[in-house]
């Protein structure tokens, strides 16, 4: 078979069946809903997610732990935290003599920014729920392996929930 024909066949297969491309497109569509709503109050969706996680943590969080909790690259969380620190929304404290370890907490200004976005976020949330349907949240939680009873935030000292411990046990037992 000619190379161009193979490429055409693969392009048709990828374009018609690729779950990764569909999820990426869905992400862009849904993210656009939130970004348009939140821009009216000067927040982005990732900033809203970081602030929500810091509020739920109820104490200092290491940026590495925050990145892991939000399933983000460490460099992405660092960039977001630097922008948010410049706006006064978060405070970063060095926690080691070598100045390499740090923790982050939300400030009063961060709480104010977060709460000022309530109406905009709720509007975007309602639009996304209408678009995705009533079963979207539980289905997404299932796909992402999230336990609905376990908060997304939490302090660095939190212990894993029962579902996390069960997964960890299965991974150990092989």
Short mmCIF file of C-alpha atoms in Angstrom, two decimals:
data_model
loop_
_atom_site.label_atom_id
_atom_site.label_comp_id
_atom_site.label_asym_id
_atom_site.label_seq_id
_atom_site.Cartn_x
_atom_site.Cartn_y
_atom_site.Cartn_z
CA UNK A 1 0.00 0.00 0.00
CA UNK A 2 1.25 3.45 -0.85
CA UNK A 3 2.49 5.59 2.09
CA UNK A 4 -0.01 8.37 1.32
CA UNK A 5 -2.92 5.88 1.35
CA UNK A 6 -1.74 4.49 4.71
CA UNK A 7 -1.58 8.03 6.09
CA UNK A 8 -5.05 8.82 4.73
CA UNK A 9 -6.48 5.68 6.33
CA UNK A 10 -4.81 6.43 9.66
CA UNK A 11 -5.98 10.07 9.56
CA UNK A 12 -9.56 8.88 8.99
CA UNK A 13 -9.26 6.37 11.85
CA UNK A 14 -7.72 8.91 14.25
CA UNK A 15 -10.19 11.64 13.29
CA UNK A 16 -13.16 9.34 13.72
CA UNK A 17 -12.14 7.36 16.79
CA UNK A 18 -9.46 9.12 18.88
CA UNK A 19 -10.69 9.50 22.44
CA UNK A 20 -7.74 11.72 23.33
CA UNK A 21 -8.69 14.27 20.67
CA UNK A 22 -12.32 14.22 21.79
CA UNK A 23 -11.38 14.77 25.43
CA UNK A 24 -9.02 17.60 24.44
CA UNK A 25 -11.77 19.28 22.41
CA UNK A 26 -14.26 18.84 25.25
CA UNK A 27 -11.72 20.38 27.62
CA UNK A 28 -11.36 23.42 25.36
CA UNK A 29 -15.14 23.88 25.06
CA UNK A 30 -15.79 23.55 28.79
CA UNK A 31 -12.73 25.60 29.79
CA UNK A 32 -13.93 28.39 27.48
CA UNK A 33 -17.25 28.54 29.40
CA UNK A 34 -15.45 29.04 32.70
CA UNK A 35 -12.78 31.38 31.33
CA UNK A 36 -15.39 33.70 29.77
CA UNK A 37 -17.41 33.81 32.97
CA UNK A 38 -14.46 34.21 35.35
CA UNK A 39 -12.67 36.86 33.29
CA UNK A 40 -15.43 39.27 34.31
CA UNK A 41 -14.04 39.11 37.88
CA UNK A 42 -10.35 38.91 36.98
CA UNK A 43 -9.79 35.22 37.64
CA UNK A 44 -8.91 32.28 35.45
CA UNK A 45 -10.27 28.78 35.91
CA UNK A 46 -6.86 27.40 37.03
CA UNK A 47 -6.57 30.21 39.61
CA UNK A 48 -10.06 29.39 40.87
CA UNK A 49 -9.04 25.74 41.23
CA UNK A 50 -5.85 26.63 43.13
CA UNK A 51 -7.71 28.99 45.47
CA UNK A 52 -10.42 26.37 46.13
CA UNK A 53 -7.77 23.79 46.94
CA UNK A 54 -5.94 26.16 49.29
CA UNK A 55 -9.18 27.02 51.10
CA UNK A 56 -9.99 23.32 51.49
CA UNK A 57 -6.47 22.63 52.77
CA UNK A 58 -7.07 24.87 55.80
CA UNK A 59 -3.34 25.39 56.24
CA UNK A 60 0.01 25.60 54.47
CA UNK A 61 0.54 23.33 51.47
CA UNK A 62 3.77 22.50 49.67
CA UNK A 63 3.60 23.50 45.99
CA UNK A 64 4.60 19.96 45.03
CA UNK A 65 1.67 18.53 47.02
CA UNK A 66 -0.66 21.11 45.47
CA UNK A 67 0.53 20.19 41.96
CA UNK A 68 -0.01 16.50 42.70
CA UNK A 69 -3.47 17.15 44.16
CA UNK A 70 -4.49 19.11 41.05
CA UNK A 71 -2.74 16.75 38.62
CA UNK A 72 -0.55 19.58 37.29
CA UNK A 73 3.11 19.84 36.42
CA UNK A 74 5.23 21.46 39.13
CA UNK A 75 6.29 24.22 36.70
CA UNK A 76 2.63 25.03 35.92
CA UNK A 77 1.76 25.39 39.59
CA UNK A 78 4.88 27.53 40.14
CA UNK A 79 3.86 29.95 37.37
CA UNK A 80 0.30 30.19 38.70
CA UNK A 81 1.47 30.70 42.28
CA UNK A 82 3.91 33.44 41.22
CA UNK A 83 1.09 35.34 39.45
CA UNK A 84 -1.24 34.85 42.38
CA UNK A 85 1.45 35.95 44.85
CA UNK A 86 1.98 39.14 42.81
CA UNK A 87 -1.76 39.84 43.14
CA UNK A 88 -1.58 39.22 46.88
CA UNK A 89 -3.87 36.19 46.75
CA UNK A 90 -1.37 33.70 48.19
CA UNK A 91 1.57 33.90 50.57
CA UNK A 92 4.63 31.74 50.01
CA UNK A 93 6.83 30.91 52.99
CA UNK A 94 10.22 29.24 52.84
CA UNK A 95 10.24 26.28 55.21
CA UNK A 96 13.87 25.17 55.08
CA UNK A 97 17.26 26.70 55.79
CA UNK A 98 18.34 25.97 52.20
CA UNK A 99 15.44 28.08 50.87
CA UNK A 100 14.45 25.21 48.61
CA UNK A 101 11.35 24.04 50.49
CA UNK A 102 8.32 26.26 50.73
CA UNK A 103 4.66 26.25 51.58
CA UNK A 104 1.79 28.33 50.31
CA UNK A 105 -1.35 29.63 51.99
CA UNK A 106 -4.27 31.68 50.78
CA UNK A 107 -4.49 35.29 51.97
CA UNK A 108 -7.52 37.38 52.85
CA UNK A 109 -7.26 39.00 49.42
CA UNK A 110 -7.27 35.52 47.86
CA UNK A 111 -10.40 34.59 49.77
CA UNK A 112 -12.00 37.86 48.64
CA UNK A 113 -11.04 37.18 44.99
CA UNK A 114 -12.39 33.65 45.26
CA UNK A 115 -15.71 34.62 46.83
CA UNK A 116 -16.18 37.52 44.41
CA UNK A 117 -16.24 34.93 41.61
CA UNK A 118 -19.18 32.98 43.06
CA UNK A 119 -21.85 34.25 40.66
CA UNK A 120 -19.61 33.97 37.60
CA UNK A 121 -18.52 30.45 38.55
CA UNK A 122 -22.11 29.37 39.24
CA UNK A 123 -23.18 30.71 35.84
CA UNK A 124 -20.41 28.75 34.10
CA UNK A 125 -21.19 25.68 36.20
CA UNK A 126 -24.86 25.78 35.19
CA UNK A 127 -23.94 26.20 31.51
CA UNK A 128 -21.50 23.28 31.67
CA UNK A 129 -24.04 21.09 33.49
CA UNK A 130 -26.68 21.85 30.85
CA UNK A 131 -24.21 21.09 28.07
CA UNK A 132 -22.83 17.86 29.57
CA UNK A 133 -25.98 16.48 31.19
CA UNK A 134 -26.94 15.43 34.71
CA UNK A 135 -24.62 12.40 34.88
CA UNK A 136 -21.47 14.31 33.90
CA UNK A 137 -19.99 14.96 37.36
CA UNK A 138 -20.28 11.39 38.69
CA UNK A 139 -19.03 9.97 35.40
CA UNK A 140 -16.04 12.32 35.32
CA UNK A 141 -15.25 11.48 38.96
CA UNK A 142 -15.36 7.80 38.09
CA UNK A 143 -13.07 8.24 35.08
CA UNK A 144 -10.64 10.32 37.12
CA UNK A 145 -10.68 7.86 40.00
CA UNK A 146 -12.02 10.44 42.44
CA UNK A 147 -13.93 9.50 45.55
CA UNK A 148 -16.88 11.85 45.91
CA UNK A 149 -16.59 11.60 49.71
CA UNK A 150 -12.96 12.77 49.70
CA UNK A 151 -12.41 16.54 49.43
CA UNK A 152 -10.15 17.72 46.60
CA UNK A 153 -8.09 19.83 48.97
CA UNK A 154 -6.80 18.93 52.37
CA UNK A 155 -3.61 19.64 54.23
CA UNK A 156 -0.28 17.97 53.56
CA UNK A 157 -0.86 15.83 56.64
CA UNK A 158 -4.13 14.36 55.47
CA UNK A 159 -4.44 10.60 55.34
CA UNK A 160 -5.71 8.89 52.21
CA UNK A 161 -9.39 8.04 52.09
CA UNK A 162 -10.59 4.42 52.06
CA UNK A 163 -10.68 4.29 48.27
CA UNK A 164 -7.11 5.62 48.00
CA UNK A 165 -5.89 3.10 50.57
CA UNK A 166 -7.64 0.29 48.71
CA UNK A 167 -5.97 1.34 45.43
CA UNK A 168 -2.60 1.59 47.18
CA UNK A 169 -3.08 -1.90 48.63
CA UNK A 170 -3.98 -3.32 45.22
CA UNK A 171 -0.90 -1.68 43.68
CA UNK A 172 1.29 -3.18 46.42
CA UNK A 173 -0.29 -6.61 46.15
CA UNK A 174 0.09 -6.47 42.44
#
